[in-house]
mmCIF file of C-alpha atoms in Angstrom:
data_model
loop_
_atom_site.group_PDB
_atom_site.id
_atom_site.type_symbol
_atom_site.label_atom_id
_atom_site.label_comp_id
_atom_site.label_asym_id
_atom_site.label_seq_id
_atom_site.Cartn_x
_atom_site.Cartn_y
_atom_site.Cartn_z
ATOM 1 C CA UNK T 1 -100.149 -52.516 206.606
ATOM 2 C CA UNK T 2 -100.701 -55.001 203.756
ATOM 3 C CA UNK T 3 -99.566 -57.968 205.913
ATOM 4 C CA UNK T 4 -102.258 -56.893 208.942
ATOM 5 C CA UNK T 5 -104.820 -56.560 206.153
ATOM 6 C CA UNK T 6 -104.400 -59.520 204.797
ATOM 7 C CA UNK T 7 -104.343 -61.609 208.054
ATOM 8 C CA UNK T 8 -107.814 -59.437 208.773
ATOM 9 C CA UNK T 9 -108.951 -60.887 205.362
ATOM 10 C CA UNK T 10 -108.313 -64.518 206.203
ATOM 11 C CA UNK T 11 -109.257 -64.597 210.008
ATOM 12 C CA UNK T 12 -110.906 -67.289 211.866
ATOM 13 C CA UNK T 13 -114.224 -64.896 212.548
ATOM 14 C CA UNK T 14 -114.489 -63.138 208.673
ATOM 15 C CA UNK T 15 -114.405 -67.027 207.355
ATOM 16 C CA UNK T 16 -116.944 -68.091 209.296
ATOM 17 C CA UNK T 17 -119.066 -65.037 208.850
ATOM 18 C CA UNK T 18 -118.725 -64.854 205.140
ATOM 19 C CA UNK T 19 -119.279 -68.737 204.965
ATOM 20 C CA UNK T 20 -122.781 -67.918 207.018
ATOM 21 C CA UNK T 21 -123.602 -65.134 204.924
ATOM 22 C CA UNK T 22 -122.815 -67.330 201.482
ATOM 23 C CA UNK T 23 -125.161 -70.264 202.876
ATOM 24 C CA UNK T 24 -127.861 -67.954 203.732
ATOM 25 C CA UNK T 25 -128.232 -66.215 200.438
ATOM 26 C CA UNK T 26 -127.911 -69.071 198.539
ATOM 27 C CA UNK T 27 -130.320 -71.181 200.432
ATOM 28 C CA UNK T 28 -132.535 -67.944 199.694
ATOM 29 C CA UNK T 29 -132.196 -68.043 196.110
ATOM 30 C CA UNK T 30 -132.292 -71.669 195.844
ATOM 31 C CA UNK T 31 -135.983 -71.436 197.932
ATOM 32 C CA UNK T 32 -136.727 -68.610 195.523
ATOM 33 C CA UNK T 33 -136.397 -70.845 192.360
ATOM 34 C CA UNK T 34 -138.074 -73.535 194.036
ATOM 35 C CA UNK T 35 -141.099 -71.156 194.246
ATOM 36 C CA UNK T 36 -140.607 -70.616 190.868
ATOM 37 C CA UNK T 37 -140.621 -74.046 189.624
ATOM 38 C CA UNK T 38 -143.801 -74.788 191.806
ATOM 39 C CA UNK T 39 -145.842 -71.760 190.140
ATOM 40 C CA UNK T 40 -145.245 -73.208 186.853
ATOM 41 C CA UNK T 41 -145.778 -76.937 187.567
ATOM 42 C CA UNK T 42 -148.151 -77.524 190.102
ATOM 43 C CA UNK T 43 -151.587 -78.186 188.652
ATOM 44 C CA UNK T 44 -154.094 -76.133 190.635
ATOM 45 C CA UNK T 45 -154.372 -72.512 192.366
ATOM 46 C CA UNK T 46 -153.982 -74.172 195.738
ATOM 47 C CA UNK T 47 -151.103 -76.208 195.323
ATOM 48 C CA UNK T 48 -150.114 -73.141 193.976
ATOM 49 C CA UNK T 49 -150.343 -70.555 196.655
ATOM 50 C CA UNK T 50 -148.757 -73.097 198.781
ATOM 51 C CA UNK T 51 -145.761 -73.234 196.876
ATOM 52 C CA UNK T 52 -145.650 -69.608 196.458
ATOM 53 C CA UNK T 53 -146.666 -68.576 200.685
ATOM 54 C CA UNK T 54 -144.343 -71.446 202.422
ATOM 55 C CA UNK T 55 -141.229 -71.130 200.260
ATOM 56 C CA UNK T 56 -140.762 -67.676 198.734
ATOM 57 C CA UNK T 57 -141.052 -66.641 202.305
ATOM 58 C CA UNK T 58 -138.203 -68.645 204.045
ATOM 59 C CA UNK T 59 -136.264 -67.483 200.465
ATOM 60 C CA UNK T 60 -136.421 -63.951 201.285
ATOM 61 C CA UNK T 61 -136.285 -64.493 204.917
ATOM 62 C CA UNK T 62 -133.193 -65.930 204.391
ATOM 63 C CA UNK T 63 -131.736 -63.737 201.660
ATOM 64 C CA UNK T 64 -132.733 -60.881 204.201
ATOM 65 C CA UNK T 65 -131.045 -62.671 207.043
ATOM 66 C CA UNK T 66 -128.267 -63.074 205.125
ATOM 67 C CA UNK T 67 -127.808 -59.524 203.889
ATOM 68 C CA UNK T 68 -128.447 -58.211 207.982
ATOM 69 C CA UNK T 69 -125.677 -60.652 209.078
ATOM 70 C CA UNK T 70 -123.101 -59.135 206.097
ATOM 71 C CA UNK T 71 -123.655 -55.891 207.038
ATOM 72 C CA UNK T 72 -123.591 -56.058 210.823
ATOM 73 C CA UNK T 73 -120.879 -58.068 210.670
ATOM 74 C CA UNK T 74 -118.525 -56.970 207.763
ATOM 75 C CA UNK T 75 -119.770 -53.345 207.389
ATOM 76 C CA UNK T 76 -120.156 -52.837 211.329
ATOM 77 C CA UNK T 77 -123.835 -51.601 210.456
ATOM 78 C CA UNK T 78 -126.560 -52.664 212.132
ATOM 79 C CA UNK T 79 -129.921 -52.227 210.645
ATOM 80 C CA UNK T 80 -132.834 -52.919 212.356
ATOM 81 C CA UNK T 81 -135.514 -52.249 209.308
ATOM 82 C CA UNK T 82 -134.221 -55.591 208.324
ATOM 83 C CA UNK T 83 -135.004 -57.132 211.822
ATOM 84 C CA UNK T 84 -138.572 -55.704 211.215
ATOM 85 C CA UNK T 85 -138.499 -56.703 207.598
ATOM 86 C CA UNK T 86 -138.269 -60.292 208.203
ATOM 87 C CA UNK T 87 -140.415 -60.399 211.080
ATOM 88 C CA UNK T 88 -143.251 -58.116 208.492
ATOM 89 C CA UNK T 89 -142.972 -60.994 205.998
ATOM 90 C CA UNK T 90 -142.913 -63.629 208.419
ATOM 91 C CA UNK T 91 -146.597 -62.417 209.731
ATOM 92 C CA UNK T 92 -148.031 -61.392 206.242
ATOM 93 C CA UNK T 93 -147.037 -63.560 203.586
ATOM 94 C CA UNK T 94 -148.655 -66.814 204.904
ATOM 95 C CA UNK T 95 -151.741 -64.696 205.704
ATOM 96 C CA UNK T 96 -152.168 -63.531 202.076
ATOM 97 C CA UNK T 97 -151.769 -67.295 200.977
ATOM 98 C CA UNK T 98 -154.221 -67.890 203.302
ATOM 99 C CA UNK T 99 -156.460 -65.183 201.855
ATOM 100 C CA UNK T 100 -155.908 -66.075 198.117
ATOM 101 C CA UNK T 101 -156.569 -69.702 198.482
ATOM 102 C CA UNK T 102 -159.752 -68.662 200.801
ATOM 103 C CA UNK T 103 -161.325 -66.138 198.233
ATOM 104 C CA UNK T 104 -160.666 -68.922 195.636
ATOM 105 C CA UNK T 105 -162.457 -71.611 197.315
ATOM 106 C CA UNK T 106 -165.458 -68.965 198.066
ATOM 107 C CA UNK T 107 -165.621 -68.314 193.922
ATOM 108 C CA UNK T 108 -165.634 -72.019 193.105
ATOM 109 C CA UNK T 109 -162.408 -72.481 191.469
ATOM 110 C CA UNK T 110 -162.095 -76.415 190.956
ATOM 111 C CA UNK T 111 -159.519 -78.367 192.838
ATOM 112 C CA UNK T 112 -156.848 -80.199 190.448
ATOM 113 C CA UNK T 113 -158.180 -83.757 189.376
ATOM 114 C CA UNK T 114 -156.090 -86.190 191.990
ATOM 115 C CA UNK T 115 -158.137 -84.421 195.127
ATOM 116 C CA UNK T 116 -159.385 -87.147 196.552
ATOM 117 C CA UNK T 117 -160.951 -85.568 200.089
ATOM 118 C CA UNK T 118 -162.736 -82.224 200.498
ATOM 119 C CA UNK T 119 -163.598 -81.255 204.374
ATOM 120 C CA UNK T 120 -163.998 -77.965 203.393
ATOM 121 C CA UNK T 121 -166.894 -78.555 201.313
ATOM 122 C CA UNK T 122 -168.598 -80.581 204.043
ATOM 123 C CA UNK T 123 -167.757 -77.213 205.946
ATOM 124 C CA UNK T 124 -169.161 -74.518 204.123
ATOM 125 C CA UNK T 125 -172.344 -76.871 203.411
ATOM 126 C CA UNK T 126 -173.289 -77.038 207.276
ATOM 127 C CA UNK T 127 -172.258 -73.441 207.688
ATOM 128 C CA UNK T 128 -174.762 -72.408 204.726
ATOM 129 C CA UNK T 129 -177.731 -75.045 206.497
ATOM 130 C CA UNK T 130 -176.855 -73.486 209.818
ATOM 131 C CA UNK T 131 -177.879 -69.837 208.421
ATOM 132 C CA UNK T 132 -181.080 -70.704 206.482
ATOM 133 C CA UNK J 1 -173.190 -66.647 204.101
ATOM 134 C CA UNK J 2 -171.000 -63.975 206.598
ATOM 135 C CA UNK J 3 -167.152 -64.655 206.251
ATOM 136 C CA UNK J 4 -164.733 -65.771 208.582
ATOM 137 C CA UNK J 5 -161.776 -62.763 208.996
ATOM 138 C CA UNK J 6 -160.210 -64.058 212.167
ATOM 139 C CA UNK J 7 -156.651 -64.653 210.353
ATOM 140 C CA UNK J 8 -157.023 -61.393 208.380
ATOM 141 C CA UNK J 9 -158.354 -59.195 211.746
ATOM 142 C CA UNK J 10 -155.599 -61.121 213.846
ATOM 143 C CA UNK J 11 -152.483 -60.617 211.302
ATOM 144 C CA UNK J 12 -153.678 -56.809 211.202
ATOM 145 C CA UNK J 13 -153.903 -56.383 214.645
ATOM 146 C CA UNK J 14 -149.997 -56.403 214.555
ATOM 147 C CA UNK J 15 -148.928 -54.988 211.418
ATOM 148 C CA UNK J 16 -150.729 -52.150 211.483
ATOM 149 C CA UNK J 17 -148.637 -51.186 214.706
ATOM 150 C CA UNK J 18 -145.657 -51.844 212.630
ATOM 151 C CA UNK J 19 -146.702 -50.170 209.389
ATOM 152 C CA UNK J 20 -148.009 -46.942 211.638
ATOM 153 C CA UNK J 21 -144.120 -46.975 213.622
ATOM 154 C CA UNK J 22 -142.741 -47.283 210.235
ATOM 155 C CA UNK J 23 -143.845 -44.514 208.788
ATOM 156 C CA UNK J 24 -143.100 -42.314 211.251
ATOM 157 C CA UNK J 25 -139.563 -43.521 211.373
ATOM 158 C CA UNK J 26 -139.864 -42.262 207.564
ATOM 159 C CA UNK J 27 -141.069 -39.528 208.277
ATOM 160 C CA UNK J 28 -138.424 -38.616 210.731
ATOM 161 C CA UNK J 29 -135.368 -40.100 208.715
ATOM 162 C CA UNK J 30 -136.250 -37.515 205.647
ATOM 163 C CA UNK J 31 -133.742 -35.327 206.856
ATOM 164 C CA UNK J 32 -130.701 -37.379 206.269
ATOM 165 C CA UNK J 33 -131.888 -40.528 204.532
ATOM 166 C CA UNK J 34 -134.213 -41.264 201.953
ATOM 167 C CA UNK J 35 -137.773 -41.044 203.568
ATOM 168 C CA UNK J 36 -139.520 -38.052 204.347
ATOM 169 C CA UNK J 37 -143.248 -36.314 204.650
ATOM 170 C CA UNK J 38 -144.845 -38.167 201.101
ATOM 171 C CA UNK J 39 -143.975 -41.432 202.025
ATOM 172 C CA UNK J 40 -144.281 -41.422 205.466
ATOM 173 C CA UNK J 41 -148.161 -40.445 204.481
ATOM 174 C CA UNK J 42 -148.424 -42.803 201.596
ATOM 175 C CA UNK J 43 -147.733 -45.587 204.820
ATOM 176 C CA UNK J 44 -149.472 -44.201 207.204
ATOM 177 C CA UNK J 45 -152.671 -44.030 204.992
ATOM 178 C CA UNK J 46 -151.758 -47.614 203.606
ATOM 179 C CA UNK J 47 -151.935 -48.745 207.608
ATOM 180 C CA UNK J 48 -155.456 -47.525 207.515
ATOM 181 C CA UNK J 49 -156.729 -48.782 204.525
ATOM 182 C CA UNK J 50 -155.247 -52.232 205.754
ATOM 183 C CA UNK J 51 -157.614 -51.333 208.816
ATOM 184 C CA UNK J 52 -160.846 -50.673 206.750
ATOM 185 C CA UNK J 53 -160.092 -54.209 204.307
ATOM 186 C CA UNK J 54 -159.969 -56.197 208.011
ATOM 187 C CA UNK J 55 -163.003 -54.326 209.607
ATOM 188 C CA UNK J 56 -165.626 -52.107 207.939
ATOM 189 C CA UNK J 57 -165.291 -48.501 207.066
ATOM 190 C CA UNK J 58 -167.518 -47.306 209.859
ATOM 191 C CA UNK J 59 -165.849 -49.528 212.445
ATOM 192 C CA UNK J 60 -162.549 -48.033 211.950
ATOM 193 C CA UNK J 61 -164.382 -44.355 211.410
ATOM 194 C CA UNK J 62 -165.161 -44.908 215.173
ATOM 195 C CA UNK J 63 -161.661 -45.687 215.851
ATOM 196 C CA UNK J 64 -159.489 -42.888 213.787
ATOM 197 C CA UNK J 65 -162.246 -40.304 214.535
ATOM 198 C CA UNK J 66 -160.650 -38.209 212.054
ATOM 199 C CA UNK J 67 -161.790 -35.594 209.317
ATOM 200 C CA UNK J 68 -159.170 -36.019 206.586
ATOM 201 C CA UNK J 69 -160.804 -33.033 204.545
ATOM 202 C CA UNK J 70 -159.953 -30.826 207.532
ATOM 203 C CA UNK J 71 -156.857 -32.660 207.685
ATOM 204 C CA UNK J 72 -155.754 -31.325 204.334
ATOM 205 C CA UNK J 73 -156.978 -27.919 205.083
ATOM 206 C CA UNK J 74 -154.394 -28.114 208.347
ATOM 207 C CA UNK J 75 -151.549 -29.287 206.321
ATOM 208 C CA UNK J 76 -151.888 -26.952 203.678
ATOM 209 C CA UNK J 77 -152.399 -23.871 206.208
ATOM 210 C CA UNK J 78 -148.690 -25.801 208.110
ATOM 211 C CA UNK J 79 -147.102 -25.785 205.091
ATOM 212 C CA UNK J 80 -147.719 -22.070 203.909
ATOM 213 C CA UNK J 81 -147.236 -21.233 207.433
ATOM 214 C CA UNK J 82 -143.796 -22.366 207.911
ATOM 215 C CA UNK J 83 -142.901 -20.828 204.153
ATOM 216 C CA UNK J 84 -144.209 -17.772 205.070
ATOM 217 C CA UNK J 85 -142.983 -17.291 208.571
ATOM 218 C CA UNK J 86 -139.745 -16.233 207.005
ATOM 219 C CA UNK J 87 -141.252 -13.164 205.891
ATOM 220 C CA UNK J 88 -140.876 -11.894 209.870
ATOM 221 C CA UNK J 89 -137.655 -12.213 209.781
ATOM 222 C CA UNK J 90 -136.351 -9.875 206.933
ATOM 223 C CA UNK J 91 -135.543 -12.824 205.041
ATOM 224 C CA UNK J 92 -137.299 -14.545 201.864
ATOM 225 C CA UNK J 93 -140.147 -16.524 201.095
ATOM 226 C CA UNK J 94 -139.461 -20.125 202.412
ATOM 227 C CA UNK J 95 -135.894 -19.500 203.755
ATOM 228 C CA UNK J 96 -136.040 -22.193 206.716
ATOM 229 C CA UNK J 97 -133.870 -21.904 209.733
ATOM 230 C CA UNK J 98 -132.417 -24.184 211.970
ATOM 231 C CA UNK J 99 -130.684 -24.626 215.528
ATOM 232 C CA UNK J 100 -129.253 -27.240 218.282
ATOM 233 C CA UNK J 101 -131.304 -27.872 221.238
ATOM 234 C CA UNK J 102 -130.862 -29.475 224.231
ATOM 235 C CA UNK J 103 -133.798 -31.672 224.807
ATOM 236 C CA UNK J 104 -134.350 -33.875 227.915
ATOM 237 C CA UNK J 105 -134.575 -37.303 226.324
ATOM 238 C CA UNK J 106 -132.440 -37.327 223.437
ATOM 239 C CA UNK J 107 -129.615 -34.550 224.419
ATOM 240 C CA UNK J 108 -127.909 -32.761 221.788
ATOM 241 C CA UNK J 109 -130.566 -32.483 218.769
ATOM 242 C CA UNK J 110 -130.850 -30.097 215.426
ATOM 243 C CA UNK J 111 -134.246 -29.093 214.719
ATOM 244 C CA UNK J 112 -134.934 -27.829 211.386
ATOM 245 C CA UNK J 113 -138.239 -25.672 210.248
ATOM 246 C CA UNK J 114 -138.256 -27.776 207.206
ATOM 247 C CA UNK J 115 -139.332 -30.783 209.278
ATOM 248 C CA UNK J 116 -142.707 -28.751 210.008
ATOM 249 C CA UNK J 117 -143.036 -28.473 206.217
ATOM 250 C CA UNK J 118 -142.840 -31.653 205.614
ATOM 251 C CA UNK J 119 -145.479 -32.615 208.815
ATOM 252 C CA UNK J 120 -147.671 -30.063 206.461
ATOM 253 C CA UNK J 121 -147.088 -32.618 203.380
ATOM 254 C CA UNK J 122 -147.484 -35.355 205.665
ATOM 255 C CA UNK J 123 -150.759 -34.087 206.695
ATOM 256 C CA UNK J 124 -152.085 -33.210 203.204
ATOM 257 C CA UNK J 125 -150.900 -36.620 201.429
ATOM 258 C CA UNK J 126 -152.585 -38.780 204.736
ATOM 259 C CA UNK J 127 -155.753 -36.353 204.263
ATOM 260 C CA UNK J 128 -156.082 -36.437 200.569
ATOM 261 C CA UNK J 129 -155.270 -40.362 200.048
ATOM 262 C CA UNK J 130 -157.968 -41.216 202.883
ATOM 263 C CA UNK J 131 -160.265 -39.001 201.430
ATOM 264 C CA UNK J 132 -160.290 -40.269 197.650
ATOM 265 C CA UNK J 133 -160.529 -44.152 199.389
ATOM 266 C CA UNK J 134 -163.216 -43.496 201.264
ATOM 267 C CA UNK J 135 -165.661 -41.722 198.653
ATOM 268 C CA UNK J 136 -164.932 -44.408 196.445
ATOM 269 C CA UNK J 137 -165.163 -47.110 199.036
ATOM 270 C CA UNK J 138 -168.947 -46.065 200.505
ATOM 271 C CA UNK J 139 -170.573 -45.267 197.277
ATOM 272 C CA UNK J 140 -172.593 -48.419 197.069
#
């Protein structure tokens, strides 16, 4: 009993699955602080909500993934509200960055100081002659 | 100047789908896991308001032609219905009942008179929540 238990613990298939389930979460949390660190240093609230859309969703994405994979694999329990989960955050998350920085740009937030091209500007302007 | 909503109207073109499938997993899960008839509304209503921020309240009036004051009338009247059927049957106030059926699609299934309950708290929490958003949301 111990002996079969143990060679269960240490098989070819529980390595590799525990060894993809370690890289996953940790490339999550590692994404995660990188978010993090961008908030605090990036200078303006575009920069910003880039940091905080691209990364912080491939963190959890993978720190989902990685919790799916542990318990499909090692707890033989497969749960699809992760599936939908990560596809949920995968749809939203750059939308709403999209939003924020959009509804900033519309209420005349300033860009950081080192912008040195604005088409968007030029964009809006025309858009605005166009209507009058 | 009119705003462009393409990503917003696009993005909730899908998610409401998932959101509204969601919440009637909830709903339907109560029994056994956490989940049940208040949460399942909370989402469902959430879906919709998601729906009026990406179009305007009278487009999506037109498309959920729905009176959620009635709605919360229906609930309520579900809710004391199911409690009180009990009375019928010699037994008390809100004892529920339950039994195995054989149903086409999914075989061998319990169905439980508590699950009508909870559609009548379902009902109410959808009805109420829409209701409070959208008096606030057309008083101009």
């Amino acid at each position: 009993m111990r002996n079969s238990l143990r060679e269960e613990r240490f098989s070819i298939e529980t390595t590799i699955v525990n060894i993809l389930i370690i890289i996953l979460i940790s490339v999550g949390v590692i994404f995660s602080v990188v978010t993090a660190l961008g908030l605090v240093r990036l200078p303006d609230v575009y920069t910003r909500t880039h940091a905080a859309s691209k990364s912080s969703t491939l963190g959890v994405m993978c720190i989902l993934g990685g919790t799916f994979i542990h318990f499909w694999l090692r707890e033989d329990h497969f749960n699809p509200q992760l599936v939908i989960a990560i596809a949920f955050l995968f749809i939203t998350s750059p939308v709403a960055g999209h939003l924020i920085g959009r509804a900033s740009y519309m209420s005349g937030i300033p860009l950081a100081e080192e912008t040195v091209r604005d088409d968007m500007k030029i964009a809006v302007e025309k858009k605005k002659g166009e209507q009058k | 100047m009119r705003t462009n909503d393409v990503m917003l109207q696009t993005a909730t073109k899908v998610v409401t789908f998932i959101i509204l499938m969601f919440a009637v997993h909830i709903f339907f899960a109560g029994h056994y896991t956490p989940g049940g008839g208040f949460v399942g509304g909370l989402l469902t209503a959430s879906a919709i308001v998601l729906l009026m921020l990406a179009y305007d309240i009278e487009t999506v009036k037109k498309i959920i032609p729905f009176n959620y004051v009635m709605m919360t009338a229906t609930g309520l009247l579900l809710a004391l219905g199911t409690a009180s059927a009990s009375i019928f049957f010699n037994v008390p106030f809100f004892t529920h009942a339950y039994d195995y059926f054989d149903l086409p699609l999914w075989g061998k299934t319990s169905l439980h008179s508590a699950a009508l309950f909870d559609l009548g708290v379902y009902l109410v929490v959808v009805g109420v929540t829409m209701t409070i958003i959208q008096t606030i949301g057309e008083d101009e």
